[in-house]
Short mmCIF file of C-alpha atoms and ligand atoms in Angstrom, two decimals:
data_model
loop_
_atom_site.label_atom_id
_atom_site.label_comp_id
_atom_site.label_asym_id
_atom_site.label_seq_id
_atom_site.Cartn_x
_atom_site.Cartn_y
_atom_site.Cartn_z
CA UNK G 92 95.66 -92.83 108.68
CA UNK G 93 97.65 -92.47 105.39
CA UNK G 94 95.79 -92.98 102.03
CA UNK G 95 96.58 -96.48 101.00
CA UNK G 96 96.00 -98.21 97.43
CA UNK G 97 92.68 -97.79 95.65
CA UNK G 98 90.39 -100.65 95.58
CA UNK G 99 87.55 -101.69 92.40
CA UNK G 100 84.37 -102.39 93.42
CA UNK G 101 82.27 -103.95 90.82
CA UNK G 102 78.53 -103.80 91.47
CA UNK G 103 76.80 -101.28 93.48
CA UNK G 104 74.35 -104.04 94.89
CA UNK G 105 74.41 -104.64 98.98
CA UNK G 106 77.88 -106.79 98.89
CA UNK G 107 79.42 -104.21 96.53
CA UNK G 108 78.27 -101.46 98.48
CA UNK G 109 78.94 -102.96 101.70
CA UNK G 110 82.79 -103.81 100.80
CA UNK G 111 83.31 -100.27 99.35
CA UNK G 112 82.55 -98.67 102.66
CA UNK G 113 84.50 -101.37 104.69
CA UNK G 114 87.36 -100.73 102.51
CA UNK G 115 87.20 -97.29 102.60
CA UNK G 116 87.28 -96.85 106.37
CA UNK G 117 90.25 -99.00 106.58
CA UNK G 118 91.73 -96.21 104.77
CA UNK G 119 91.78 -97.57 101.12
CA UNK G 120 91.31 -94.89 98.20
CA UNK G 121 87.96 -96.55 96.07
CA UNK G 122 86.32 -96.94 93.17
CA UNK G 123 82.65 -98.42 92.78
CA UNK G 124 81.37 -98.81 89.87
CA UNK G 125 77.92 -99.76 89.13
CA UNK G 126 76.16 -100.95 85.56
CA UNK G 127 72.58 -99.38 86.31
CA UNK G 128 71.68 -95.98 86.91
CA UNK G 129 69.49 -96.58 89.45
CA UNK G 130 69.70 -98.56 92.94
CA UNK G 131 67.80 -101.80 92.59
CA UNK G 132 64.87 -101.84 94.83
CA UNK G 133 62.67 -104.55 93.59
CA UNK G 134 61.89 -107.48 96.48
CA UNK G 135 64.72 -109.29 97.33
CA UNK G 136 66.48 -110.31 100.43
CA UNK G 137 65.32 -109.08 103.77
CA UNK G 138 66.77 -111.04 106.70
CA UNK G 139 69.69 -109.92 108.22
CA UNK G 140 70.71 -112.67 110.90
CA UNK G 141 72.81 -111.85 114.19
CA UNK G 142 76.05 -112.64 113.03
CA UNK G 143 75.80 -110.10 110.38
CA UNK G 144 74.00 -107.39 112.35
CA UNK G 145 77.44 -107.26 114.00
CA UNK G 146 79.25 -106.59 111.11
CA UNK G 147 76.26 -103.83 109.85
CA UNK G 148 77.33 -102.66 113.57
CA UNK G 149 81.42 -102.47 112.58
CA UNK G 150 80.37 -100.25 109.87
CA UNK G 151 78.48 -97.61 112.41
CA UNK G 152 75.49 -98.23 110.40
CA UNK G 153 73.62 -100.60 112.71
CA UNK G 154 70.66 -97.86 114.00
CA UNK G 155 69.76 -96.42 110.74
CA UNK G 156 69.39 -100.34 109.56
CA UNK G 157 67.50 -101.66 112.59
CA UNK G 158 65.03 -98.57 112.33
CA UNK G 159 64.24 -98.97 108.60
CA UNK G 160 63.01 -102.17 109.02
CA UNK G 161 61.55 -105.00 111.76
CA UNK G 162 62.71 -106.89 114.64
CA UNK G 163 62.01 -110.60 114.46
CA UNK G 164 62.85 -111.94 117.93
CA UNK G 165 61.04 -115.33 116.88
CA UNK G 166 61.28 -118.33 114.21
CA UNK G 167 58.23 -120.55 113.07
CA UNK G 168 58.39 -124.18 111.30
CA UNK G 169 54.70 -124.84 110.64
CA UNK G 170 53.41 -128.17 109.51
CA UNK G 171 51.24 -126.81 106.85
CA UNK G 172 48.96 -129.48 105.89
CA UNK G 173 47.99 -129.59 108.91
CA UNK G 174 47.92 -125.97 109.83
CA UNK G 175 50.06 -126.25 113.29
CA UNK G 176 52.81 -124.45 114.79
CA UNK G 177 55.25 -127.63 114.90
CA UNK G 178 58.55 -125.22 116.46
CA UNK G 179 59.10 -121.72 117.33
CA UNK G 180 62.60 -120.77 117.98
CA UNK G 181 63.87 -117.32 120.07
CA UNK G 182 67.37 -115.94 119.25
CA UNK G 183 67.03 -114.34 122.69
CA UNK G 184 68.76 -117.50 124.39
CA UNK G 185 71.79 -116.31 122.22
CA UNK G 186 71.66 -112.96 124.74
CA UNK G 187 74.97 -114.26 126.52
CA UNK G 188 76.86 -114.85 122.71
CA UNK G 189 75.60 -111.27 120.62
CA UNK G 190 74.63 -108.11 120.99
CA UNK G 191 72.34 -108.95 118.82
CA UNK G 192 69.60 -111.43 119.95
CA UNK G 193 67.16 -110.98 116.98
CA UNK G 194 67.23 -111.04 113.10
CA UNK G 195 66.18 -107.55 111.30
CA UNK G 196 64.10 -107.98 108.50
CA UNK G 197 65.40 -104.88 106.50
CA UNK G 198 65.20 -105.03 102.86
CA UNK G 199 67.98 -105.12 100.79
CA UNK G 200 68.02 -102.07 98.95
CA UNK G 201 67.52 -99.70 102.34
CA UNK G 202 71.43 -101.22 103.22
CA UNK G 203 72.39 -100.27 99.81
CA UNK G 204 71.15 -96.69 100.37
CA UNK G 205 72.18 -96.47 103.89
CA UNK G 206 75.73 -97.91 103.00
CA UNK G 207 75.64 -95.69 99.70
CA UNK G 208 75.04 -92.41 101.81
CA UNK G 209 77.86 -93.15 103.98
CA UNK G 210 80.29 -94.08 101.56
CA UNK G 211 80.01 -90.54 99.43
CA UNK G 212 80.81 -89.03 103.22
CA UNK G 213 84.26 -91.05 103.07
CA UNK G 214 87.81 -89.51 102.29
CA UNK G 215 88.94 -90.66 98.13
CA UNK G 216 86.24 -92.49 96.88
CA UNK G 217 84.50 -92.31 93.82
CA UNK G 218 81.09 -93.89 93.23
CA UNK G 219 80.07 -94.66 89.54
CA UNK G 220 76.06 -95.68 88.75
CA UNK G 221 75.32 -96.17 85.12
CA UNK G 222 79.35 -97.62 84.70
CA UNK G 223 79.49 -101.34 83.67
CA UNK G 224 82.75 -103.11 83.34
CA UNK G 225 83.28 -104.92 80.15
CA UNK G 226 87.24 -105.71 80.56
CA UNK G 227 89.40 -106.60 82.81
CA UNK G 228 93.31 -106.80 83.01
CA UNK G 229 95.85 -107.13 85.69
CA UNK G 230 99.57 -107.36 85.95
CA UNK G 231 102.36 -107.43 88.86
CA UNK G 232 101.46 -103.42 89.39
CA UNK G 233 97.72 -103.94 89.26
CA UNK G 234 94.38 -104.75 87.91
CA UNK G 235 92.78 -102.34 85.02
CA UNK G 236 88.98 -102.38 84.10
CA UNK G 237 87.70 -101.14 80.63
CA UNK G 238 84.37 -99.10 81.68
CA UNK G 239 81.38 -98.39 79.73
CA UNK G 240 79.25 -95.05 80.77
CA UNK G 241 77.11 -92.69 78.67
CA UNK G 242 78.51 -94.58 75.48
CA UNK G 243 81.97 -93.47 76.89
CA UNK G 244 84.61 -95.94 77.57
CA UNK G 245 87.21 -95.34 80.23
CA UNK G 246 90.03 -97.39 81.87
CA UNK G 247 90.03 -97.57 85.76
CA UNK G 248 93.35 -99.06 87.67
CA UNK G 249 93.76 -100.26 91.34
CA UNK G 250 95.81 -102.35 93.43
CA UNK G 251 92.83 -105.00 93.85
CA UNK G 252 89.64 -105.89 92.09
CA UNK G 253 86.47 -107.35 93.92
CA UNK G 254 83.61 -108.21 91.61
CA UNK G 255 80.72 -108.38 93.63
CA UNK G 256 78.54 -107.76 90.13
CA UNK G 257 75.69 -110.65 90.90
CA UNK G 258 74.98 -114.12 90.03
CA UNK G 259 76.00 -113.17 86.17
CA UNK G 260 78.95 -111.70 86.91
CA UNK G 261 81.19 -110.09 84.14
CA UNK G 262 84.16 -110.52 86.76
CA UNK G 263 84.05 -114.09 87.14
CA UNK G 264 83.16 -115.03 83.59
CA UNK G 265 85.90 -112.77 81.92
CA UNK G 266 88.65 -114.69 84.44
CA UNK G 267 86.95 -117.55 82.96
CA UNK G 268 85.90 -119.26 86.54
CA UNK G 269 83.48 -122.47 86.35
CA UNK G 270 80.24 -121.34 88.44
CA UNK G 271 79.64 -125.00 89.62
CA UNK G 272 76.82 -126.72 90.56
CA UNK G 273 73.18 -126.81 89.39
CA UNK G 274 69.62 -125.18 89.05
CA UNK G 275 66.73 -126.04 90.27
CA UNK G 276 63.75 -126.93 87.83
CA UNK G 277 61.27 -125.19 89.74
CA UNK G 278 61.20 -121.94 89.73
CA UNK G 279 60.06 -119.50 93.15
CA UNK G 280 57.01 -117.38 92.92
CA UNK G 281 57.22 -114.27 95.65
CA UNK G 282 53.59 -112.68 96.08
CA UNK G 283 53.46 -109.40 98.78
CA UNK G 284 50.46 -108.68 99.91
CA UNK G 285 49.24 -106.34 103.14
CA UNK G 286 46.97 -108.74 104.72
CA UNK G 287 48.38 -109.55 108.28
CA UNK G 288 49.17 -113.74 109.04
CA UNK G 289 50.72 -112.60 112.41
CA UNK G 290 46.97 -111.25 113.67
CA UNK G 291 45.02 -113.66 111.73
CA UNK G 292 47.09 -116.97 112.83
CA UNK G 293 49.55 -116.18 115.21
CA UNK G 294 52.72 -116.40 112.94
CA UNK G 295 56.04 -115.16 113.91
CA UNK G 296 57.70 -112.22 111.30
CA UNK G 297 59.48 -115.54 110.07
CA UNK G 298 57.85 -118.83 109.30
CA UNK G 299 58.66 -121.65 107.02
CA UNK G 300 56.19 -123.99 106.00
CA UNK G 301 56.31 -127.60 105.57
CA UNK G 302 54.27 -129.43 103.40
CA UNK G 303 54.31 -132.55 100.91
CA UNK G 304 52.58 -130.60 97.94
CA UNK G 305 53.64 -126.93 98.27
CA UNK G 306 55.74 -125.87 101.03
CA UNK G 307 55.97 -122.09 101.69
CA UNK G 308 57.33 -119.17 103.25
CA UNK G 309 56.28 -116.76 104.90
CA UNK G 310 58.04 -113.44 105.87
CA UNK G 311 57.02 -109.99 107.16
CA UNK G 312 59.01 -106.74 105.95
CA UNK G 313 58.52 -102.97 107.05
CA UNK G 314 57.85 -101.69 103.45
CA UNK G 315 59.58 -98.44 102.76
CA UNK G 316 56.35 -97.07 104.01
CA UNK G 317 57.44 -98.81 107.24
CA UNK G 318 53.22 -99.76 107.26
CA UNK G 319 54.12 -103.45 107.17
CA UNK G 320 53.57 -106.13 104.74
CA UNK G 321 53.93 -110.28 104.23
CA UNK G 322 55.94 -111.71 101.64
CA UNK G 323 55.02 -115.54 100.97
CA UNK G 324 57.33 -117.52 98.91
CA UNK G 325 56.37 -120.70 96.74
CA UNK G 326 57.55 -123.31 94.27
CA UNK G 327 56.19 -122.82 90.69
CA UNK G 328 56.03 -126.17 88.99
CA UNK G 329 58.16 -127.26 85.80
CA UNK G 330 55.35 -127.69 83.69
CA UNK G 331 52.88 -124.65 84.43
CA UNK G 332 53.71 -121.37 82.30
CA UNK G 333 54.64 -118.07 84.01
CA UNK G 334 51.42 -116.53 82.76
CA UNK G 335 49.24 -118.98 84.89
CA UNK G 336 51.76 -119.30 87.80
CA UNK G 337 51.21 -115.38 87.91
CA UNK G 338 48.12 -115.19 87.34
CA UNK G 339 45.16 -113.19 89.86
CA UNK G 340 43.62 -116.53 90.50
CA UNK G 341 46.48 -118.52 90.94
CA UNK G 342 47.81 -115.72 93.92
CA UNK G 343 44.87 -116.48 96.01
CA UNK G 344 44.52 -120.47 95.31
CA UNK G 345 48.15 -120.50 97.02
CA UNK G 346 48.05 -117.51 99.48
CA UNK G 347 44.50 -119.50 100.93
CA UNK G 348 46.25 -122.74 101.32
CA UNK G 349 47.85 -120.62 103.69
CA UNK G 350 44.83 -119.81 105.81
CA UNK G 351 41.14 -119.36 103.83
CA UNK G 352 39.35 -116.92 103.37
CA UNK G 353 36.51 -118.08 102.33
CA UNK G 354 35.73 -115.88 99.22
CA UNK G 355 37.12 -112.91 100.81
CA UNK G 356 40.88 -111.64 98.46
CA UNK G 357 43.91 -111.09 99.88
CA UNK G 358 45.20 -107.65 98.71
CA UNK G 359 48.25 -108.32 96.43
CA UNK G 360 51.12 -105.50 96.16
CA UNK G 361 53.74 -107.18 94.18
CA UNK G 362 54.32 -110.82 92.30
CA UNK G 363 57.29 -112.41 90.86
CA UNK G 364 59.32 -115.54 89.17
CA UNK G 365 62.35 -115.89 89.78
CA UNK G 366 65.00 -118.73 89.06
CA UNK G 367 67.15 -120.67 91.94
CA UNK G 368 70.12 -122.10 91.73
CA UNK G 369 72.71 -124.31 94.14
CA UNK G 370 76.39 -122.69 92.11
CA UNK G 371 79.78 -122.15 93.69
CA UNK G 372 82.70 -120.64 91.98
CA UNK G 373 85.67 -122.59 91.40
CA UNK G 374 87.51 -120.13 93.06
CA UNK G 375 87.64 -117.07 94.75
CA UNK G 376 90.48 -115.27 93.62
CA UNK G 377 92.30 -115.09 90.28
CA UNK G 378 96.07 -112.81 91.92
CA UNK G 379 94.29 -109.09 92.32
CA UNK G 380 90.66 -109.97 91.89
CA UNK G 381 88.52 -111.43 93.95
CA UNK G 382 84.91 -112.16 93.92
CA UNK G 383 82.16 -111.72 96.67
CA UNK G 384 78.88 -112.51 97.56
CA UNK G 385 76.67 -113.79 94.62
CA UNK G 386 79.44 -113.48 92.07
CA UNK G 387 81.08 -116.39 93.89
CA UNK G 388 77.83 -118.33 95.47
CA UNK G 389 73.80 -118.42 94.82
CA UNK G 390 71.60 -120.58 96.80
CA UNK G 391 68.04 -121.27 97.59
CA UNK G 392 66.73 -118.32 99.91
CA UNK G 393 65.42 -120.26 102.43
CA UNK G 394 67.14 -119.85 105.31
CA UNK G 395 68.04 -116.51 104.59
CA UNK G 396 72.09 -117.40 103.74
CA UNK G 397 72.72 -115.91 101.03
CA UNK G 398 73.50 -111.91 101.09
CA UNK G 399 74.02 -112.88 104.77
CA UNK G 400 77.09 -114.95 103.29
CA UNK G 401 78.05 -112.06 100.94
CA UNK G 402 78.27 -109.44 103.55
CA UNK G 403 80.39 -111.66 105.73
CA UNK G 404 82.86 -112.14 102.30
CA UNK G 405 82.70 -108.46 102.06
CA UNK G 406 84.22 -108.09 105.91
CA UNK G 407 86.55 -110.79 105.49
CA UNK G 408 87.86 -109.15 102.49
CA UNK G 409 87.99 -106.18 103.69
CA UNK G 410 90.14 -107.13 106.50
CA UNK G 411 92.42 -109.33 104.46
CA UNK G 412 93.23 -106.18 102.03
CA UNK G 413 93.87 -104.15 105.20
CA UNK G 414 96.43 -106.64 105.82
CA UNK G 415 98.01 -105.80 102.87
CA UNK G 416 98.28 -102.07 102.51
CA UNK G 417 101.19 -101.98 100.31
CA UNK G 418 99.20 -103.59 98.01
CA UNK G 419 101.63 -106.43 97.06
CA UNK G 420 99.32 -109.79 95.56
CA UNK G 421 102.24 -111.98 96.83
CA UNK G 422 100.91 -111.62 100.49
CA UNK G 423 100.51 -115.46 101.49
CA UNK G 424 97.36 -114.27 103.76
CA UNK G 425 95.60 -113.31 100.06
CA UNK G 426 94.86 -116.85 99.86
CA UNK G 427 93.60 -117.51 103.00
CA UNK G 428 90.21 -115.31 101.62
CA UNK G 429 89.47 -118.22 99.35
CA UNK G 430 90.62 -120.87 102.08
CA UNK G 431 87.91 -119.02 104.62
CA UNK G 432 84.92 -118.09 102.58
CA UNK G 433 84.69 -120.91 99.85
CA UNK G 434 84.99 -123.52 102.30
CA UNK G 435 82.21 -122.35 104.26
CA UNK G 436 79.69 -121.80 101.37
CA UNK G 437 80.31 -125.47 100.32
CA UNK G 438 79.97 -127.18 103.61
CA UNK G 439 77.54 -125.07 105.09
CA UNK G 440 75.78 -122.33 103.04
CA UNK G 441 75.19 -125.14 100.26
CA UNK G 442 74.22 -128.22 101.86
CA UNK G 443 72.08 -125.99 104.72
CA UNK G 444 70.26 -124.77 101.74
CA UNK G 445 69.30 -127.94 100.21
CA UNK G 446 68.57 -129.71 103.34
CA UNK G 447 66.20 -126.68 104.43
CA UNK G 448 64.27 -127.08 101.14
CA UNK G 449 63.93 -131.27 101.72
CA UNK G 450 62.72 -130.27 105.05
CA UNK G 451 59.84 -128.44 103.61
CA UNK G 452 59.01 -129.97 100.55
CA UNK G 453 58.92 -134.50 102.60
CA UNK G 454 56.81 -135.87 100.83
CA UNK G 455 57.47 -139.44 102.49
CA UNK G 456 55.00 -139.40 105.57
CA UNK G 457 57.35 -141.54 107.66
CA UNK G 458 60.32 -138.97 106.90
CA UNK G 459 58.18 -136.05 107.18
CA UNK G 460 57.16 -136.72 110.84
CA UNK G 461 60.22 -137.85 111.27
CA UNK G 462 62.16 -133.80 110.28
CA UNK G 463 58.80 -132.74 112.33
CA UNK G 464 59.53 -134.10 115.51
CA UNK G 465 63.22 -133.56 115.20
CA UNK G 466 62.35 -129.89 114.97
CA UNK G 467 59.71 -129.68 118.11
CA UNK G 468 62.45 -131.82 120.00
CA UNK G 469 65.15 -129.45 119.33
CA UNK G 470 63.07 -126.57 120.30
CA UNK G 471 62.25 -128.05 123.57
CA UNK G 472 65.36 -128.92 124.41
CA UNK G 473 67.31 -125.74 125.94
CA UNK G 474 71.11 -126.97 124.77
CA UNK G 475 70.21 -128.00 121.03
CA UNK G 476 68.16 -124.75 120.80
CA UNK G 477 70.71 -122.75 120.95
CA UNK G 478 72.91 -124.92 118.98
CA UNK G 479 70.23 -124.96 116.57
CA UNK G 480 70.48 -120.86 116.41
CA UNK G 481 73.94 -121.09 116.39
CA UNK G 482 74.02 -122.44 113.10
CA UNK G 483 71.05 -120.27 111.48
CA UNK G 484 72.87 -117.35 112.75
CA UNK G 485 75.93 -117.94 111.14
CA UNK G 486 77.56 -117.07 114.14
CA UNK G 487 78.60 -120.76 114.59
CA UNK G 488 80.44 -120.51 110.85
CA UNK G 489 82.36 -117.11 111.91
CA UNK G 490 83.63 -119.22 114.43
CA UNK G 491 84.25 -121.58 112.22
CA UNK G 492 85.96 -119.63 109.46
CA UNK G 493 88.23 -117.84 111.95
CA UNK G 494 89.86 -121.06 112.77
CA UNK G 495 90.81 -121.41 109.52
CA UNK G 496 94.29 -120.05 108.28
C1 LIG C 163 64.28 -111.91 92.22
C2 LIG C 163 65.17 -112.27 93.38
C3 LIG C 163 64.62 -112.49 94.63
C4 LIG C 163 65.44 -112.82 95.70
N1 LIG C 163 64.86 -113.06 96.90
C5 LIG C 163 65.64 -113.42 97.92
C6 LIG C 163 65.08 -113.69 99.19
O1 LIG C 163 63.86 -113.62 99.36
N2 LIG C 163 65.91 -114.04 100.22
C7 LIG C 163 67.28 -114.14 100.03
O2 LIG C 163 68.01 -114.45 100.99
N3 LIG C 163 67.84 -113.88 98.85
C8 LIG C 163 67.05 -113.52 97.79
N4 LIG C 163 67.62 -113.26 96.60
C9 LIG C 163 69.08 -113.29 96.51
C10 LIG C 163 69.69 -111.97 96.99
O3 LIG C 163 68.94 -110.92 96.43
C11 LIG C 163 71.15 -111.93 96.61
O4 LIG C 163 71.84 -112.89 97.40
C12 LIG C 163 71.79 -110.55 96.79
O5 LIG C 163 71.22 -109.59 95.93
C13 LIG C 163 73.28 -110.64 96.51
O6 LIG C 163 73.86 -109.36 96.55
P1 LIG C 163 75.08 -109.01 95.62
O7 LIG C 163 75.44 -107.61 95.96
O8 LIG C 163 76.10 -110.08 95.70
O9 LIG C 163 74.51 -109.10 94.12
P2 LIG C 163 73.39 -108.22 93.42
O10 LIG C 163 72.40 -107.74 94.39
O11 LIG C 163 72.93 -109.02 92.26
O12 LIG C 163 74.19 -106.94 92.91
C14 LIG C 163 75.10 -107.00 91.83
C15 LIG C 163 75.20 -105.61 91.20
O13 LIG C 163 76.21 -105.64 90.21
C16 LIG C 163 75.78 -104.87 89.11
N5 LIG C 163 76.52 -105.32 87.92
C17 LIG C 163 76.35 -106.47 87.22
N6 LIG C 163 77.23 -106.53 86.21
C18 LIG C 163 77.97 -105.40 86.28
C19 LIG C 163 79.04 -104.88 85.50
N7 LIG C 163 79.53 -105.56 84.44
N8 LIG C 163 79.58 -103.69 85.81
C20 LIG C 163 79.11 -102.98 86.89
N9 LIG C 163 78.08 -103.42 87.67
C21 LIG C 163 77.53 -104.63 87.36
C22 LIG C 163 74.28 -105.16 89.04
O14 LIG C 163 73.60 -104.14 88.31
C23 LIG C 163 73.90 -105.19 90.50
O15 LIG C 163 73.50 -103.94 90.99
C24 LIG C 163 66.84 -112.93 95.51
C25 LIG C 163 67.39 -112.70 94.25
C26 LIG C 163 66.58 -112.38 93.20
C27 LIG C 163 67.21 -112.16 91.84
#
C-alpha cells in the first residue's frame, strides 16, 4: 500500500491508542502524542462487550486481549435488599450473530499496552509520551499542533487531527465546542478487594445491584497478576466528605451490605472517588479535527458504554479517513462521522446510561418491582433475551449506525 497522509493522535489513552493503530494499518503515516510519561494504569474500565471484541479482532489483537483478562459468559441484576438473583442473562444465545458470545473483562490499560506494542511495529509512525498539545491550528492544507515536551515546544502538521485527550480535552476546548449536558451530584466510590462474591454467593463476573438506598456494582477483573479480584462500585452521597466516604470503616459498612461477614474484613487492594457526568459535545468535528471517545462523550459506567463507545468512534473514524486518502476535508462522507457517532451517544449511550442508574437506585416500591419483574420476564423469555443483549452489546447500535449516511 502507498504511504498516505499523516494522521494526529492526541492522547495515548485506549481510544487514542486504539485509532493510531487502526489508522496506521490502513496505511496512514502517524503521530501520537501523549501528555504523561507514563501509561495510565490506575482502575478504570474493564468490560469489553461483543460488538467491540470484533473490532479488538479487526486489529489482530483479539488473543493477546482475551488472555490478559476474563471471560464473562453471564450477566446478574440482583435485587439487593433482598439479597436475590432477580435475572441472569447469557450472551451465548447471541452464538448465531458474533463470534464473540461473551464480554472480556480486560482492563483498560492492558489494551493500551497491547495496542501500544503493536503500533511501534507499524511502518511511519511516531509515538510521543510526555508530549501535551497546547495549540492547535488548521488551514485548507492541514491541521498544526503546538507541542510541549521536556520544556521544549515543537510544531507537529497532518492532514487530520483526532483528539481523543479525555473528558478535559485540550482539543475540544481550544475549538471552543460546548461539552453539553450535566454532572451528577453524587460522586462513585470504586473499592477492589480479593475476597471472592462468585464462591461466596454465586455471582456472575458481572452483576448490578438494585437497591432503594445504595445500589451497587459488582465486577470481577484478572488483575495484572491474572490472580483475580472484585471491583464493587457505589454512590458516595452529596453531603459526606471524601475522607469518611474513604475511610477503612466505611469500605466494609458498604462491601457487607453486600453479603456479611460477620466481623470477619474483606481484604481491600485499592479505593477511589471519582466524579460522573452525563456530557455530549456539540459536535464532532470542527473541518480536520475530530474528536473521539471521552473527548466527545462521558457517561455513567454502568453498563459498561463508555470506552466501548470510544473504540467503536475510533473504527468508524478510522474507516472514514481511509475513505479519504488524499486527505482533502471537503470529502462530503467527513460529515457523516459526526452524523453516525453523535447520534448514537445521544439516543442510546446517554439515555441507556441514565435509565440503567434509575433501575438501580427505585426507590418507589411499586416502580421498583415493577423494573424487577420486567427484568426476570425478559430473561425468561427467549426472543426479548436476546433483544435485550442486543442492545447491551452494542451490536444492535452498529447496526444501527451503519444505516445511517
Ligand atoms: C477514575 C475513573 C474510573 C472509571 N471507571 C470506569 C468504569 O468502571 N467503567 C467504565 O466503563 N468506564 C470507567 N471510566 C471511564 C473510562 O475510563 C473512559 O471512558 C476511558 O478512559 C476513555 O478513554 P479515552 O481514551 O477516551 O480517554 P482517557 O482514558 O482519559 O485518555 C485520554 C489521554 O489523553 C491524554 N491527554 C490529555 N490531554 C492531553 C494533551 N493536551 N496532550 C496530549 N495528551 C493529552 C491523557 O493523559 C490521557 O492519557 C472511569 C474513568 C475514571 C476517570
Amino acid at each position: 500500500m502507498t504511504r498516505q497522509q499523516r494522521i494526529i493522535v492526541v492522547g495515548g489513552g485506549p481510544v487514542g491508542i486504539v485509532t493510531a493503530l487502526a489508522c496506521a494499518q490502513r496505511g496512514f503515516a502517524v503521530t501520537l502524542l501523549e501528555a504523561e510519561k507514563e501509561v495510565d494504569c490506575s482502575p478504570r474500565a474493564a468490560t469489553t462487550h461483543p460488538s467491540t471484541l470484533e473490532m479488538i479482532a479487526s486489529l489482530g489483537i483479539i488473543d493477546e486481549f482475551i488472555a490478559s483478562g476474563l471471560v464473562a459468559r453471564y450477566f446478574d441484576f440482583w435485587d439487593q435488599a433482598a439479597h436475590e438473583l432477580v435475572a441472569r442473562f447469557d450472551h451465548d444465545v447471541l452464538r448465531e450473530r458474533t463470534a464473540f458470545p461473551f464480554v472480556v473483562q480486560t482492563e483498560q490499560h492492558k489494551l493500551v499496552n497491547i495496542g501500544l506494542r503493536h503500533l511501534k511495529q507499524c511502518a511511519d509512525v511516531d509515538v510521543r509520551f510526555g508530549a501535551a498539545v497546547t495549540e492547535l491550528t488548521q488551514d485548507a492544507s492541514g491541521v498544526t499542533v503546538t507541542v510541549e515536551s521536556d520544556g521544549r515546544t515543537e510544531r507537529v502538521s497532518g492532514a487530520f487531527l483526532v483528539g481523543a485527550d479525555g473528558g478535559r480535552s485540550t482539543v475540544r476546548k481550544k475549538l471552543d465546542i460546548e461539552f453539553e449536558g450535566y454532572t451528577w451530584p453524587e460522586r462513585f466510590l470504586v473499592l477492589t478487594t480479593s475476597f471472592d462474591f462468585e464462591k461466596a454467593i454465586g455471582c456472575s463476573y458481572r452483576s448490578y445491584l438494585a437497591d432503594p438506598v445504595e445500589w451497587g456494582n459488582l465486577f470481577k477483573i484478572a488483575g495484572d497478576d491474572m490472580k483475580g479480584r472484585w471491583r464493587a462500585v457505589f454512590p458516595a452521597p452529596v453531603d459526606v466528605a471524601d475522607e469518611a466516604v474513604m475511610s477503612d470503616e466505611e469500605a466494609q459498612r458498604r462491601l457487607n451490605r453486600i453479603l456479611d461477614l460477620g466481623g470477619e474484613t474483606y481484604p481491600l487492594l485499592h479505593r477511589n472517588l471519582y466524579r460522573v457526568h452525563q456530557r455530549v459535545a456539540k459536535s464532532f468535528r470542527v473541518n480536520r479535527v475530530f474528536l473521539a471517545g471521552d473527548a466527545s462523550h462521558v457517561n455513567n459506567p454502568i453498563g459498561g458504554l463508555g470506552l466501548n463507545c470510544g473504540i467503536h468512534d475510533a473504527l468508524e473514524l478510522a474507516d472514514t479517513f481511509a475513505l479519504c486518502p488524499d486527505g482533502n476535508a471537503e470529502a462530503p462522507v467527513l460529515d457523516r462521522y459526526e452524523r453516525r457517532r453523535r447520534t448514537l451517544n445521544i439516543e442510546f449511550v446517554q439515555q441507556q446510561t441514565v435509565a440503567n442508574k434509575k433501575r438501580l437506585e427505585e426507590k418507589d416500591p411499586a416502580e421498583r418491582q415493577r423494573h424487577l419483574a420486567d427484568l426476570a420476564a425478559t430473561a425468561a423469555d427467549p426472543a426479548r433475551h436476546t433483544a435485550f443483549l442486543m442492545r447491551t452489546s452494542l451490536l444492535q447500535s452498529v447496526i444501527q449506525s451503519k444505516a445511517i449516511d
